[in-house]
Short mmCIF file of C-alpha atoms in Angstrom, two decimals:
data_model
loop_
_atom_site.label_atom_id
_atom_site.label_comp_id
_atom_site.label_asym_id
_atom_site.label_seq_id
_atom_site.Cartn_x
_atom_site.Cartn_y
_atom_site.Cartn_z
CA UNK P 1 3.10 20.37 4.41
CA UNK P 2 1.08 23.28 3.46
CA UNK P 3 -1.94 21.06 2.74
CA UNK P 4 -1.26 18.88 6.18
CA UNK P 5 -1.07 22.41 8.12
CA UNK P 6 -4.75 23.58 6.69
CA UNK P 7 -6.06 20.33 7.42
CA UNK P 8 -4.90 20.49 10.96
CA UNK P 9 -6.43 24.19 11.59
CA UNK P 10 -9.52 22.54 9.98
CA UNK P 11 -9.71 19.90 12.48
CA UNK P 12 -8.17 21.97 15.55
CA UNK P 13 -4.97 20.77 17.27
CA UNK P 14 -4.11 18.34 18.71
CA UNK P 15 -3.68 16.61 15.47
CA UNK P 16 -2.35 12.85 14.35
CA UNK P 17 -0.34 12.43 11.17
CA UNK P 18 -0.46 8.73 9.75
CA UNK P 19 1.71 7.34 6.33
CA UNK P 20 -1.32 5.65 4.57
CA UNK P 21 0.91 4.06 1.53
CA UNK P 22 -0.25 0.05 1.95
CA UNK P 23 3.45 -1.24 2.82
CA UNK P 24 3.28 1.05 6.08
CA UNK P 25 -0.30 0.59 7.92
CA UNK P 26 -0.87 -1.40 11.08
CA UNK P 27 3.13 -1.34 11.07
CA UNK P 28 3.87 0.51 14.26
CA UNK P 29 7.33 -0.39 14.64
CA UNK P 30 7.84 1.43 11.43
CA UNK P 31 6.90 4.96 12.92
CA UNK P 32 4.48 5.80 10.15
CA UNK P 33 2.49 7.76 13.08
CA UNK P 34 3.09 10.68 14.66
CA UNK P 35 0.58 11.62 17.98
CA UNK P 36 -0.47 14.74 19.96
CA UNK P 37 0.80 16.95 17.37
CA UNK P 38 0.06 20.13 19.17
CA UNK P 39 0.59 22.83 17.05
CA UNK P 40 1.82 23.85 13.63
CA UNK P 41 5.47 23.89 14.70
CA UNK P 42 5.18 20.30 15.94
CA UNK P 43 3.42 19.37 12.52
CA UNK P 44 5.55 20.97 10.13
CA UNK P 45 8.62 19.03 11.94
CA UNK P 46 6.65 15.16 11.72
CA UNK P 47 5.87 15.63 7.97
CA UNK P 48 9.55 16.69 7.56
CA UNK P 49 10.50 13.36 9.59
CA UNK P 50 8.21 11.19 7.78
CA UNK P 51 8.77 12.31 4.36
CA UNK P 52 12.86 11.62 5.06
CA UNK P 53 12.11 8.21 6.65
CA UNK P 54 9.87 7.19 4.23
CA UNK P 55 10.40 9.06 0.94
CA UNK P 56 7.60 11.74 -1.13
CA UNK P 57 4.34 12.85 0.02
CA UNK P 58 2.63 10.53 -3.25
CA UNK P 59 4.53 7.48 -1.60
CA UNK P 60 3.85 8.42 2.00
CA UNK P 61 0.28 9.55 1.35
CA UNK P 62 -0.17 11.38 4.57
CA UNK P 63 -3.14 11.72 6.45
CA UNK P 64 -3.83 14.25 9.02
CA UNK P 65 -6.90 13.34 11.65
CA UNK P 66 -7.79 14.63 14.69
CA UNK P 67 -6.68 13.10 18.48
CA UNK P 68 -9.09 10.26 19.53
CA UNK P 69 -9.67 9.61 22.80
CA UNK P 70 -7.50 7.40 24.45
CA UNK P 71 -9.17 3.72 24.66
CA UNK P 72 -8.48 0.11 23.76
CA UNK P 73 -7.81 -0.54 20.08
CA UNK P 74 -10.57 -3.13 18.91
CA UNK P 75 -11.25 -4.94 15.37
CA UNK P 76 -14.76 -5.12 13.88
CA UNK P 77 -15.20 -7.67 10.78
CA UNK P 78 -17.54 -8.76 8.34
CA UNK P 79 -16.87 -11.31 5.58
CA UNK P 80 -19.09 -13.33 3.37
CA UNK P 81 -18.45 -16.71 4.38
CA UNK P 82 -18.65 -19.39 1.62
CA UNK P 83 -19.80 -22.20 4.08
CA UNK P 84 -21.70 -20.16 6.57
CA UNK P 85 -22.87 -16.82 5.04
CA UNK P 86 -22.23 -13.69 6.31
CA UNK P 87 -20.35 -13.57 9.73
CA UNK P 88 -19.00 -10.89 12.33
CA UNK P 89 -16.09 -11.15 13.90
CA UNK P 90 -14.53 -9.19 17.02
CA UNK P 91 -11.35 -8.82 18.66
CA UNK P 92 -8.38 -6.63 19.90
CA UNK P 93 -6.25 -4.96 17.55
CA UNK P 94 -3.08 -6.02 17.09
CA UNK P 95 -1.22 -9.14 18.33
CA UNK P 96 -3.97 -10.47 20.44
CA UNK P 97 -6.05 -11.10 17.30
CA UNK P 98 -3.05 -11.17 14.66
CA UNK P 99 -0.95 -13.36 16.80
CA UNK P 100 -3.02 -15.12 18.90
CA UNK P 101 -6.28 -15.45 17.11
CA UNK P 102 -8.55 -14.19 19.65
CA UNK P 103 -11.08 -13.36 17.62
CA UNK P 104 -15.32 -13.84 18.98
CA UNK P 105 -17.70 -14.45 15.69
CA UNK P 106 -21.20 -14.24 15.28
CA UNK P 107 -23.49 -15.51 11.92
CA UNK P 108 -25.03 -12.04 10.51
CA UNK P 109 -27.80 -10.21 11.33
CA UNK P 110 -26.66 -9.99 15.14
CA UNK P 111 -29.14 -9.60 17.65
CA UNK P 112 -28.49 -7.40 20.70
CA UNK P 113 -27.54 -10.51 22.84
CA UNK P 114 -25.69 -11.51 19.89
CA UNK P 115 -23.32 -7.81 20.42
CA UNK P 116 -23.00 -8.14 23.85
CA UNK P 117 -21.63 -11.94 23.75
CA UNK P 118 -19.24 -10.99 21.65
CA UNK P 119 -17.64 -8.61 23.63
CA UNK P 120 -17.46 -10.77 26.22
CA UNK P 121 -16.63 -13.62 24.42
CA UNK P 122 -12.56 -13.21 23.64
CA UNK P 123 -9.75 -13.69 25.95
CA UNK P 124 -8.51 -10.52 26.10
CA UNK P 125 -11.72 -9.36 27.36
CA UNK P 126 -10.99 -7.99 30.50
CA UNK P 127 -9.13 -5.52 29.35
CA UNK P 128 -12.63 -3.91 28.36
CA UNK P 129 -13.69 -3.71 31.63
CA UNK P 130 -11.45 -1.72 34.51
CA UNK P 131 -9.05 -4.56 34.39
CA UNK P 132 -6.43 -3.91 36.78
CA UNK P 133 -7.50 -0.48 37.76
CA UNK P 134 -7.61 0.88 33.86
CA UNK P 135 -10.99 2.84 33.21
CA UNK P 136 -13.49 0.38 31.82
CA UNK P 137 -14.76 1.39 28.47
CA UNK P 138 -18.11 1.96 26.79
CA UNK P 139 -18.95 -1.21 25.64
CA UNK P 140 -22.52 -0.54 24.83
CA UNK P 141 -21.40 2.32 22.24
CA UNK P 142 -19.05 -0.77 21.08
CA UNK P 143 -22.15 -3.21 20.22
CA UNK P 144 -24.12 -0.48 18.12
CA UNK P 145 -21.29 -0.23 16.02
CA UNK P 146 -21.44 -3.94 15.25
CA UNK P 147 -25.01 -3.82 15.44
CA UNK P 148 -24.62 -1.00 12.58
CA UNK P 149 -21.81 -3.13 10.82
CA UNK P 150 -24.63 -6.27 10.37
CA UNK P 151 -27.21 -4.47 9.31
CA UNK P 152 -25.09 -2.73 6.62
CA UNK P 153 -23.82 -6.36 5.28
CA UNK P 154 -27.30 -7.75 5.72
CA UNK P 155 -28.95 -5.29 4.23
CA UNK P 156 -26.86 -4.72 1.08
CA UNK P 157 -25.78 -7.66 -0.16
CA UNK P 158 -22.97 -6.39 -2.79
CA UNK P 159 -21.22 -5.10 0.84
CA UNK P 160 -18.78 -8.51 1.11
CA UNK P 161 -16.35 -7.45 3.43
CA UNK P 162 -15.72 -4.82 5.70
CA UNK P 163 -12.97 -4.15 8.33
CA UNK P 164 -12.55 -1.37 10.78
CA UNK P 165 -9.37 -1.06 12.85
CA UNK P 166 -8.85 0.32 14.73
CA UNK P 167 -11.97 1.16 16.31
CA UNK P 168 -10.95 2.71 20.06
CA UNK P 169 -13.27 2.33 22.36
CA UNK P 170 -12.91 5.30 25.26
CA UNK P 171 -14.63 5.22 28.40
CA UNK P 172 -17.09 7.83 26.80
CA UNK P 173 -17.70 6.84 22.77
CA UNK P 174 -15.89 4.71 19.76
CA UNK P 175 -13.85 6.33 17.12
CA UNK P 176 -12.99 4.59 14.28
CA UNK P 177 -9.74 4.98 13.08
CA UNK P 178 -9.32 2.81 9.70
CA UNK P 179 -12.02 1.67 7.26
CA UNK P 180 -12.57 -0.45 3.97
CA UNK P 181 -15.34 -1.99 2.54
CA UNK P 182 -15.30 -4.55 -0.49
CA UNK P 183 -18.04 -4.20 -3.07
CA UNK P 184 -18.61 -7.06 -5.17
CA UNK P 185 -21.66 -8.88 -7.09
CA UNK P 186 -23.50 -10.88 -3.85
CA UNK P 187 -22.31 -14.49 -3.78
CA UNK P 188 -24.57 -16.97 -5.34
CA UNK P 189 -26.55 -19.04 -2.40
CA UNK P 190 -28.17 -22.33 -2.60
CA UNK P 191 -28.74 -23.25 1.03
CA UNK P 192 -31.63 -21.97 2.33
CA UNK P 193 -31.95 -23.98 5.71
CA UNK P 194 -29.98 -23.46 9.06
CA UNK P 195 -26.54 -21.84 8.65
CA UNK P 196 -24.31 -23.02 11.22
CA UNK P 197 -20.59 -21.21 12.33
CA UNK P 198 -17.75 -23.12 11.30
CA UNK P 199 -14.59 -23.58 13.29
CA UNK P 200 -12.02 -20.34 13.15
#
């Protein structure tokens, strides 16, 4: 806790505190998160909670990370493709894209109208945009990102996947939340003519 408290005066409160161990992420009904940790007090007492629900620090691997602002939890992807290449793929985090499969994808490098369709492009896109009365979010700051993400994977060939979620998008500004990238040697190619998207 000592650690998690310096990292937290570090970062300046409020703080999150996330269980990183594998078994545990993107598993919010396990309560591997704690939120709007305010103070040292508050801290001290979620690490305490955590390590009892979930057993040692080395098995927890605890995280401490400043308080996004609040926003709409997205997915950004990029995967090599063995039919098509490299290809970006967008949704909403969580069961909208786990469940549901409403996911928007895009052959890499993405053009700027490329971005912008696929925003608009999943179901669950209105919930991007003031639906219902909510704030609508910054959906330009959205497409640089995966402008950024397709020029990384086009660019460097040995990148072969990357995922980022959750990426909130506020009204003002993306944070992202969760990152990995997959190094590997680039995958042979032997088409050189039109790639085309298959069916997801």
């Amino acid at each position: 806790p000592g650690a998690a408290a310096e990292a937290a005066r570090a970062l300046g409160y409020p703080v999150a505190l996330k269980a990183t161990a594998p078994h545990l992420r993107h598993r919010a009904d396990l309560g591997g998160v704690r939120l709007d940790l305010a103070d040292e007090e508050q801290l001290r007492r979620a690490y305490a909670e955590l390590t009892e629900l979930f057993g040692s620090p080395e098995e927890l691997r605890p995280v401490v990370q400043r308080m996004a602002p609040r926003g709409v939890d997205t997915v950004v992807r990029a995967v090599i493709d063995p039919a098509a290449g490299a290809v970006l793929s967008f949704g909403l985090a969580g069961a909208a894209s786990q469940l549901l499969g409403d996911m928007a994808h895009r052959l890499i490098p993405v053009t700027d109208r490329d971005a912008t369709s696929l925003v608009r492009s999943i179901r669950t896109a209105p919930l991007l945009f003031g639906w219902r009365g909510s704030a609508p979010v910054d959906t330009p700051a959205l497409e640089e990102l995966m402008l950024r993400v397709s020029r990384l994977v086009h660019d460097h060939p040995e990148v072969v996947a990357v995922t980022l979620e959750p990426v909130v998008v506020a009204p003002h500004g993306v944070s992202v939340l969760g990152a990995s990238v997959r190094l590997a040697p680039p995958p042979a190619r032997d088409d050189l003519g039109p790639r085309t998207l298959p069916a997801y």
